[in-house]
C-alpha cells in the first residue's frame, strides 16, 4: 500500500511537472482579426515553432478587446494597431517593450455601382462626408477594434456624427462586416489584408485608397510581468524577438495574397 501511494505521488508530481513544462512552451497571443483573417499568423507560427519549440495560442479579437485581455493578464503579449490605445496601455503599466512590427493600410470599399460617386476622390474625409450627405449605407465594425477606432477618428475629422440613417454599427469582426456590406450593398472601411482574403466572395470593389490617413501601423507589446507574475514572459519575449529579427521581417514582406503584398515590415529600421 505504501509503495502504491508513493507511486501515485511520483506520478502526480510527474504529471504536474509535465503540465507546467507544456504551459511554459505555450504563448498566449491576443491580436487583431486582421492578422488572423489575412492568414499571416498561419504563415508565421509554424516557422516560429520550428525555430524555438514554442506553440502560440491565438486569441483573435479587435484591438480594444485584445488590450483588455492584456490588462487582465489573460494573455502573454498583444499584437495590435491602435497607437493611442497602445501608448495608454504601456503608460498605465500593463505592457512593456513595445516594438514596431509592420504596417499596411485601410481601403474604402463599396458597391461596384458606387452610388455615392466616390471613385476619383482621394481625400477619405470628403468620401465619408459624401456617404453621410447622400445617406448611403455604411457598415461599421462598431466593436472597439483598431479599425473601428480609426474609422471614428476619420468621422471626427469630418465634423459629422456617424448617426445618419444609413450608418450601421454591427459589433462584428472584419470578415462578417465585409459580408454584411456586400449583402446590403453598402460601404465600409477595411484593412487591405482582410479585403484581399475576402474579395472574391464579395460584390464590392475598392472605391478609395492611398490617403496617408489610412496608414495602419502594428506593434507587438509584452504584458508586464511585474503586474502579472504568472504570464509567460520569457516565451512572449522570445516571440517578440523572433518577430522583429531579419528572418521574420523578411517573411512578413514576402507574404502575399492574390499576388499582392499585405504587410510591410518596419522593425529592422528601428
GROMACS .gro file of C-alpha atoms in nm:
model
  270
    1UNK     CA    1   0.000   0.000   0.000
    2UNK     CA    2   0.286   0.240   0.089
    3UNK     CA    3   0.451   0.156  -0.245
    4UNK     CA    4   0.127   0.229  -0.428
    5UNK     CA    5   0.088   0.563  -0.251
    6UNK     CA    6   0.449   0.654  -0.325
    7UNK     CA    7   0.399   0.564  -0.690
    8UNK     CA    8   0.085   0.777  -0.708
    9UNK     CA    9   0.267   1.071  -0.552
   10UNK     CA   10   0.552   1.037  -0.802
   11UNK     CA   11   0.309   1.010  -1.093
   12UNK     CA   12   0.117   1.312  -0.966
   13UNK     CA   13   0.434   1.516  -0.939
   14UNK     CA   14   0.545   1.399  -1.283
   15UNK     CA   15   0.207   1.495  -1.435
   16UNK     CA   16   0.217   1.837  -1.269
   17UNK     CA   17   0.571   1.889  -1.394
   18UNK     CA   18   0.478   1.783  -1.746
   19UNK     CA   19   0.178   2.017  -1.742
   20UNK     CA   20   0.393   2.307  -1.623
   21UNK     CA   21   0.652   2.232  -1.892
   22UNK     CA   22   0.378   2.232  -2.158
   23UNK     CA   23   0.244   2.564  -2.028
   24UNK     CA   24   0.594   2.712  -2.033
   25UNK     CA   25   0.619   2.622  -2.404
   26UNK     CA   26   0.281   2.778  -2.489
   27UNK     CA   27   0.242   3.150  -2.552
   28UNK     CA   28  -0.096   3.325  -2.543
   29UNK     CA   29  -0.124   3.599  -2.804
   30UNK     CA   30  -0.415   3.844  -2.827
   31UNK     CA   31  -0.424   4.003  -3.169
   32UNK     CA   32  -0.647   4.171  -3.421
   33UNK     CA   33  -0.876   3.988  -3.658
   34UNK     CA   34  -0.680   4.138  -3.948
   35UNK     CA   35  -0.362   3.944  -3.869
   36UNK     CA   36  -0.575   3.633  -3.827
   37UNK     CA   37  -0.808   3.658  -4.128
   38UNK     CA   38  -0.526   3.762  -4.361
   39UNK     CA   39  -0.354   3.428  -4.298
   40UNK     CA   40  -0.033   3.595  -4.180
   41UNK     CA   41  -0.016   3.411  -3.848
   42UNK     CA   42  -0.085   3.073  -4.010
   43UNK     CA   43   0.216   3.151  -4.228
   44UNK     CA   44   0.450   3.270  -3.949
   45UNK     CA   45   0.371   3.048  -3.650
   46UNK     CA   46   0.485   2.708  -3.785
   47UNK     CA   47   0.826   2.859  -3.862
   48UNK     CA   48   0.846   3.015  -3.515
   49UNK     CA   49   0.768   2.679  -3.355
   50UNK     CA   50   1.030   2.509  -3.570
   51UNK     CA   51   1.291   2.764  -3.463
   52UNK     CA   52   1.209   2.779  -3.091
   53UNK     CA   53   0.980   2.493  -2.989
   54UNK     CA   54   0.712   2.734  -2.864
   55UNK     CA   55   0.346   2.698  -2.959
   56UNK     CA   56   0.131   3.009  -2.985
   57UNK     CA   57  -0.234   3.010  -2.881
   58UNK     CA   58  -0.401   3.286  -3.083
   59UNK     CA   59  -0.696   3.481  -2.943
   60UNK     CA   60  -0.823   3.694  -3.233
   61UNK     CA   61  -1.035   3.992  -3.134
   62UNK     CA   62  -1.045   4.363  -3.201
   63UNK     CA   63  -0.765   4.580  -3.068
   64UNK     CA   64  -0.980   4.703  -2.778
   65UNK     CA   65  -1.062   4.350  -2.663
   66UNK     CA   66  -0.703   4.237  -2.716
   67UNK     CA   67  -0.567   4.517  -2.499
   68UNK     CA   68  -0.827   4.441  -2.231
   69UNK     CA   69  -0.708   4.080  -2.227
   70UNK     CA   70  -0.359   4.216  -2.171
   71UNK     CA   71  -0.482   4.447  -1.895
   72UNK     CA   72  -0.641   4.148  -1.722
   73UNK     CA   73  -0.329   3.934  -1.751
   74UNK     CA   74  -0.518   3.679  -1.961
   75UNK     CA   75  -0.250   3.670  -2.233
   76UNK     CA   76   0.127   3.698  -2.255
   77UNK     CA   77   0.152   3.958  -2.531
   78UNK     CA   78  -0.059   4.160  -2.774
   79UNK     CA   79  -0.022   4.246  -3.143
   80UNK     CA   80  -0.244   4.542  -3.225
   81UNK     CA   81  -0.288   4.851  -3.444
   82UNK     CA   82  -0.417   5.148  -3.246
   83UNK     CA   83  -0.120   5.372  -3.150
   84UNK     CA   84  -0.303   5.594  -2.899
   85UNK     CA   85  -0.461   5.300  -2.713
   86UNK     CA   86  -0.128   5.112  -2.717
   87UNK     CA   87   0.056   5.412  -2.571
   88UNK     CA   88  -0.204   5.428  -2.294
   89UNK     CA   89  -0.164   5.053  -2.233
   90UNK     CA   90   0.211   5.095  -2.180
   91UNK     CA   91   0.187   5.422  -1.986
   92UNK     CA   92  -0.051   5.266  -1.732
   93UNK     CA   93   0.193   4.982  -1.670
   94UNK     CA   94   0.006   4.698  -1.837
   95UNK     CA   95   0.255   4.650  -2.121
   96UNK     CA   96   0.632   4.660  -2.166
   97UNK     CA   97   0.876   4.650  -2.456
   98UNK     CA   98   0.652   4.795  -2.729
   99UNK     CA   99   0.803   4.734  -3.072
  100UNK     CA  100   0.709   4.846  -3.419
  101UNK     CA  101   0.643   4.538  -3.627
  102UNK     CA  102   0.486   4.616  -3.965
  103UNK     CA  103   0.222   4.825  -4.137
  104UNK     CA  104  -0.041   4.800  -4.404
  105UNK     CA  105  -0.325   5.030  -4.498
  106UNK     CA  106  -0.701   5.066  -4.494
  107UNK     CA  107  -0.916   5.096  -4.803
  108UNK     CA  108  -1.275   5.208  -4.853
  109UNK     CA  109  -1.486   4.953  -5.039
  110UNK     CA  110  -1.839   4.973  -5.167
  111UNK     CA  111  -2.082   4.860  -5.437
  112UNK     CA  112  -1.939   4.840  -5.788
  113UNK     CA  113  -2.211   5.087  -5.895
  114UNK     CA  114  -2.066   5.335  -5.641
  115UNK     CA  115  -2.391   5.525  -5.569
  116UNK     CA  116  -2.209   5.793  -5.362
  117UNK     CA  117  -1.974   5.857  -5.659
  118UNK     CA  118  -1.656   5.819  -5.453
  119UNK     CA  119  -1.433   5.689  -5.731
  120UNK     CA  120  -1.176   5.956  -5.813
  121UNK     CA  121  -1.188   6.114  -5.465
  122UNK     CA  122  -0.851   6.091  -5.289
  123UNK     CA  123  -0.950   6.255  -4.956
  124UNK     CA  124  -1.106   5.998  -4.721
  125UNK     CA  125  -1.289   6.262  -4.514
  126UNK     CA  126  -1.454   6.401  -4.826
  127UNK     CA  127  -1.562   6.047  -4.915
  128UNK     CA  128  -1.709   5.993  -4.568
  129UNK     CA  129  -1.891   6.328  -4.591
  130UNK     CA  130  -2.047   6.231  -4.925
  131UNK     CA  131  -2.165   5.897  -4.785
  132UNK     CA  132  -2.336   6.076  -4.496
  133UNK     CA  133  -2.482   6.357  -4.711
  134UNK     CA  134  -2.627   6.105  -4.956
  135UNK     CA  135  -2.743   5.884  -4.665
  136UNK     CA  136  -2.581   5.582  -4.827
  137UNK     CA  137  -2.535   5.260  -4.630
  138UNK     CA  138  -2.209   5.248  -4.432
  139UNK     CA  139  -2.139   4.933  -4.231
  140UNK     CA  140  -1.913   4.993  -3.931
  141UNK     CA  141  -1.747   4.721  -3.727
  142UNK     CA  142  -1.864   4.900  -3.412
  143UNK     CA  143  -1.653   4.667  -3.198
  144UNK     CA  144  -1.385   4.893  -3.042
  145UNK     CA  145  -1.125   4.738  -3.272
  146UNK     CA  146  -0.830   4.928  -3.416
  147UNK     CA  147  -1.023   4.958  -3.742
  148UNK     CA  148  -1.327   5.096  -3.558
  149UNK     CA  149  -1.111   5.344  -3.366
  150UNK     CA  150  -0.953   5.462  -3.691
  151UNK     CA  151  -1.294   5.496  -3.856
  152UNK     CA  152  -1.431   5.705  -3.567
  153UNK     CA  153  -1.123   5.928  -3.584
  154UNK     CA  154  -1.194   5.991  -3.952
  155UNK     CA  155  -1.560   6.073  -3.883
  156UNK     CA  156  -1.444   6.319  -3.615
  157UNK     CA  157  -1.232   6.492  -3.880
  158UNK     CA  158  -1.541   6.541  -4.098
  159UNK     CA  159  -1.729   6.707  -3.808
  160UNK     CA  160  -2.018   6.470  -3.888
  161UNK     CA  161  -2.167   6.245  -3.622
  162UNK     CA  162  -2.196   5.890  -3.763
  163UNK     CA  163  -2.562   5.855  -3.669
  164UNK     CA  164  -2.729   5.913  -4.007
  165UNK     CA  165  -2.989   5.664  -4.126
  166UNK     CA  166  -2.758   5.458  -4.344
  167UNK     CA  167  -2.495   5.408  -4.072
  168UNK     CA  168  -2.499   5.058  -3.925
  169UNK     CA  169  -2.265   4.953  -3.640
  170UNK     CA  170  -2.269   4.573  -3.626
  171UNK     CA  171  -2.030   4.484  -3.342
  172UNK     CA  172  -1.854   4.222  -3.556
  173UNK     CA  173  -1.507   4.143  -3.687
  174UNK     CA  174  -1.381   4.250  -4.027
  175UNK     CA  175  -1.489   3.939  -4.217
  176UNK     CA  176  -1.856   3.949  -4.107
  177UNK     CA  177  -1.861   4.327  -4.158
  178UNK     CA  178  -1.745   4.287  -4.518
  179UNK     CA  179  -2.004   4.017  -4.577
  180UNK     CA  180  -2.279   4.243  -4.442
  181UNK     CA  181  -2.162   4.539  -4.652
  182UNK     CA  182  -2.176   4.314  -4.957
  183UNK     CA  183  -2.525   4.187  -4.873
  184UNK     CA  184  -2.657   4.539  -4.808
  185UNK     CA  185  -2.459   4.688  -5.099
  186UNK     CA  186  -2.309   4.946  -4.868
  187UNK     CA  187  -1.968   5.097  -4.799
  188UNK     CA  188  -1.719   5.003  -4.530
  189UNK     CA  189  -1.357   5.056  -4.428
  190UNK     CA  190  -1.133   4.750  -4.417
  191UNK     CA  191  -0.767   4.668  -4.376
  192UNK     CA  192  -0.622   4.566  -4.711
  193UNK     CA  193  -0.516   4.221  -4.589
  194UNK     CA  194  -0.866   4.109  -4.495
  195UNK     CA  195  -1.003   4.264  -4.815
  196UNK     CA  196  -0.763   4.058  -5.026
  197UNK     CA  197  -0.857   3.745  -4.835
  198UNK     CA  198  -1.232   3.803  -4.886
  199UNK     CA  199  -1.267   3.999  -5.210
  200UNK     CA  200  -1.352   3.703  -5.434
  201UNK     CA  201  -1.655   3.625  -5.217
  202UNK     CA  202  -1.794   3.980  -5.219
  203UNK     CA  203  -1.994   4.201  -5.450
  204UNK     CA  204  -1.777   4.501  -5.362
  205UNK     CA  205  -1.486   4.698  -5.507
  206UNK     CA  206  -1.222   4.941  -5.375
  207UNK     CA  207  -1.351   5.295  -5.423
  208UNK     CA  208  -1.081   5.487  -5.234
  209UNK     CA  209  -0.723   5.412  -5.133
  210UNK     CA  210  -0.390   5.586  -5.085
  211UNK     CA  211  -0.482   5.868  -4.845
  212UNK     CA  212  -0.196   5.884  -4.593
  213UNK     CA  213  -0.454   5.895  -4.313
  214UNK     CA  214  -0.536   5.532  -4.398
  215UNK     CA  215  -0.188   5.418  -4.288
  216UNK     CA  216  -0.218   5.128  -4.039
  217UNK     CA  217   0.084   5.051  -3.812
  218UNK     CA  218   0.111   4.738  -3.594
  219UNK     CA  219   0.303   4.690  -3.270
  220UNK     CA  220   0.383   4.391  -3.053
  221UNK     CA  221   0.379   4.455  -2.675
  222UNK     CA  222   0.456   4.219  -2.386
  223UNK     CA  223   0.227   4.202  -2.083
  224UNK     CA  224   0.407   4.341  -1.779
  225UNK     CA  225   0.537   4.050  -1.561
  226UNK     CA  226   0.572   4.283  -1.261
  227UNK     CA  227   0.195   4.328  -1.265
  228UNK     CA  228   0.114   3.968  -1.366
  229UNK     CA  229   0.389   3.728  -1.246
  230UNK     CA  230   0.211   3.426  -1.395
  231UNK     CA  231   0.244   3.539  -1.757
  232UNK     CA  232   0.488   3.350  -1.977
  233UNK     CA  233   0.718   3.649  -2.013
  234UNK     CA  234   1.015   3.450  -2.141
  235UNK     CA  235   0.809   3.283  -2.411
  236UNK     CA  236   0.644   3.612  -2.508
  237UNK     CA  237   0.982   3.786  -2.532
  238UNK     CA  238   1.115   3.502  -2.747
  239UNK     CA  239   0.824   3.554  -2.985
  240UNK     CA  240   0.869   3.932  -2.990
  241UNK     CA  241   1.244   3.893  -3.051
  242UNK     CA  242   1.176   3.648  -3.333
  243UNK     CA  243   0.917   3.874  -3.499
  244UNK     CA  244   1.147   4.176  -3.521
  245UNK     CA  245   1.453   3.986  -3.638
  246UNK     CA  246   1.550   3.974  -4.009
  247UNK     CA  247   1.411   3.627  -4.084
  248UNK     CA  248   1.055   3.700  -3.970
  249UNK     CA  249   1.066   4.053  -4.110
  250UNK     CA  250   1.162   3.909  -4.449
  251UNK     CA  251   0.879   3.654  -4.422
  252UNK     CA  252   0.630   3.934  -4.346
  253UNK     CA  253   0.743   4.123  -4.656
  254UNK     CA  254   0.722   3.809  -4.868
  255UNK     CA  255   0.368   3.715  -4.761
  256UNK     CA  256   0.116   3.773  -5.041
  257UNK     CA  257  -0.247   3.707  -5.121
  258UNK     CA  258  -0.365   3.708  -5.482
  259UNK     CA  259  -0.018   3.828  -5.582
  260UNK     CA  260  -0.027   4.137  -5.358
  261UNK     CA  261   0.194   4.210  -5.059
  262UNK     CA  262  -0.024   4.251  -4.748
  263UNK     CA  263   0.216   4.394  -4.490
  264UNK     CA  264   0.539   4.594  -4.492
  265UNK     CA  265   0.782   4.500  -4.216
  266UNK     CA  266   0.932   4.801  -4.040
  267UNK     CA  267   1.107   4.668  -3.728
  268UNK     CA  268   1.456   4.634  -3.879
  269UNK     CA  269   1.485   5.008  -3.938
  270UNK     CA  270   1.433   5.096  -3.570
   0.00000   0.00000   0.00000
